[in-house]
Amino acid sequence: MSMFAPRSVELVQALQDVNMETLRSPAVGIRVDVSDIQSEVPVHRHQQGQLVLALKGAAICEVADALWMVPPHCAVWVPGMMPHSIRATANARLAYLFVQPGAAALPARCCTLGITALVRELVLEMARLPADYPGDGPEQRKATVLLEELTRMPVTTLHLAVSQEPRVRRIARRLAEHPADRRTLGEWAAWVAMSERSLARLVQAETGLSFGRWRQQIHLIEALRLLASGHRVQQVAGALGYDSVTAFISMFKKSLGKPPARYIAEMGLDAAQPYR
């Protein structure tokens, strides 16, 4: 493989592509192409922190207390030694960036970071470089710039809080995989063999949110992904099960402060942006 060719691997092979034990470079990128079936990396951990970007499709990082879904203008940051698993939709395209401990002042907790076009391109550039690039050349300088930029990226709240409680986690995974599922609270309660009132109290206690607000987080993240992929607002509203476009726009604006079209335009998301 040419040293300038992207290391493009399957999701389950990504961690095998780089020897995590002997890795010394401050930041190493990998491009991940998922096959035509949904794929999952089981729970694992490594000393390096990991940044996960979704270039196409969707990805979900699951940690002990939350599902972190990767919107198109963001990346999920998983600190080193934190147990996590990663799931991706069929035909998704992801990029990983592994960051050595102490290489950058990044958060000590799992979070979603807003990502600029510059950071995105630098991550893809790191994926074109060998993992053992020289420590005194242009590759090192690119890594330094990338890590400095990452420390400036804003932390967002686009995640779904869950817990170790099995019924809450079961509903969370179902909603993350099927955001258009419009079952009522009572119907979800029956699905996990609880009363409606008990489920409402449980979700509030475990996540700090009402069931409606909890589910709304999924709709926001899925809406951003679809809008950035070129779907019209009407299509997104239908895909998420809203009865009207107006209801969807109202939810979006109330949550993010702007209507969908304006939000996407100001974020600079381009559905036609090439994947390299």
XYZ file of N, CA and C in Angstrom, residues 233-234 236-238 240-255 259-260:
69
model
N -36.586 19.318 3.943
C -37.199 19.384 5.270
C -38.448 18.514 5.329
N -39.243 18.535 4.250
C -40.457 17.716 4.222
C -40.128 16.232 4.339
N -37.478 14.908 5.764
C -36.967 14.623 7.103
C -38.115 14.518 8.099
N -39.058 15.441 8.001
C -40.208 15.402 8.905
C -40.952 14.083 8.770
N -41.138 13.628 7.533
C -41.817 12.354 7.310
C -41.015 11.177 7.826
N -39.063 11.048 10.272
C -39.062 11.008 11.732
C -40.459 10.828 12.310
N -41.448 10.662 11.432
C -42.794 10.353 11.899
C -43.618 11.542 12.335
N -43.216 12.760 11.962
C -44.003 13.933 12.340
C -45.241 14.044 11.461
N -46.341 14.478 12.063
C -47.596 14.604 11.329
C -47.570 15.765 10.350
N -46.762 16.766 10.630
C -46.688 17.927 9.747
C -45.277 18.483 9.733
N -44.949 19.164 8.636
C -43.646 19.815 8.534
C -43.530 20.923 9.578
N -44.633 21.618 9.809
C -44.635 22.712 10.784
C -44.251 22.226 12.178
N -44.783 21.073 12.563
C -44.462 20.526 13.885
C -42.979 20.196 13.995
N -42.410 19.654 12.921
C -40.982 19.327 12.932
C -40.129 20.591 13.021
N -40.461 21.596 12.197
C -39.689 22.843 12.207
C -39.761 23.507 13.578
N -40.937 23.483 14.191
C -41.108 24.074 15.519
C -40.220 23.383 16.548
N -40.191 22.053 16.533
C -39.337 21.296 17.449
C -37.870 21.640 17.226
N -37.454 21.669 15.966
C -36.061 21.932 15.616
C -35.648 23.332 16.080
N -36.474 24.326 15.775
C -36.144 25.711 16.126
C -36.116 25.911 17.631
N -37.045 25.296 18.336
C -37.087 25.420 19.793
C -35.842 24.821 20.433
N -35.332 23.741 19.839
C -34.185 23.041 20.413
C -32.856 23.681 20.048
N -34.433 27.634 12.408
C -35.120 26.637 11.581
C -34.096 25.774 10.851
N -34.493 24.586 10.391
C -33.529 23.635 9.809
C -32.681 24.195 8.678
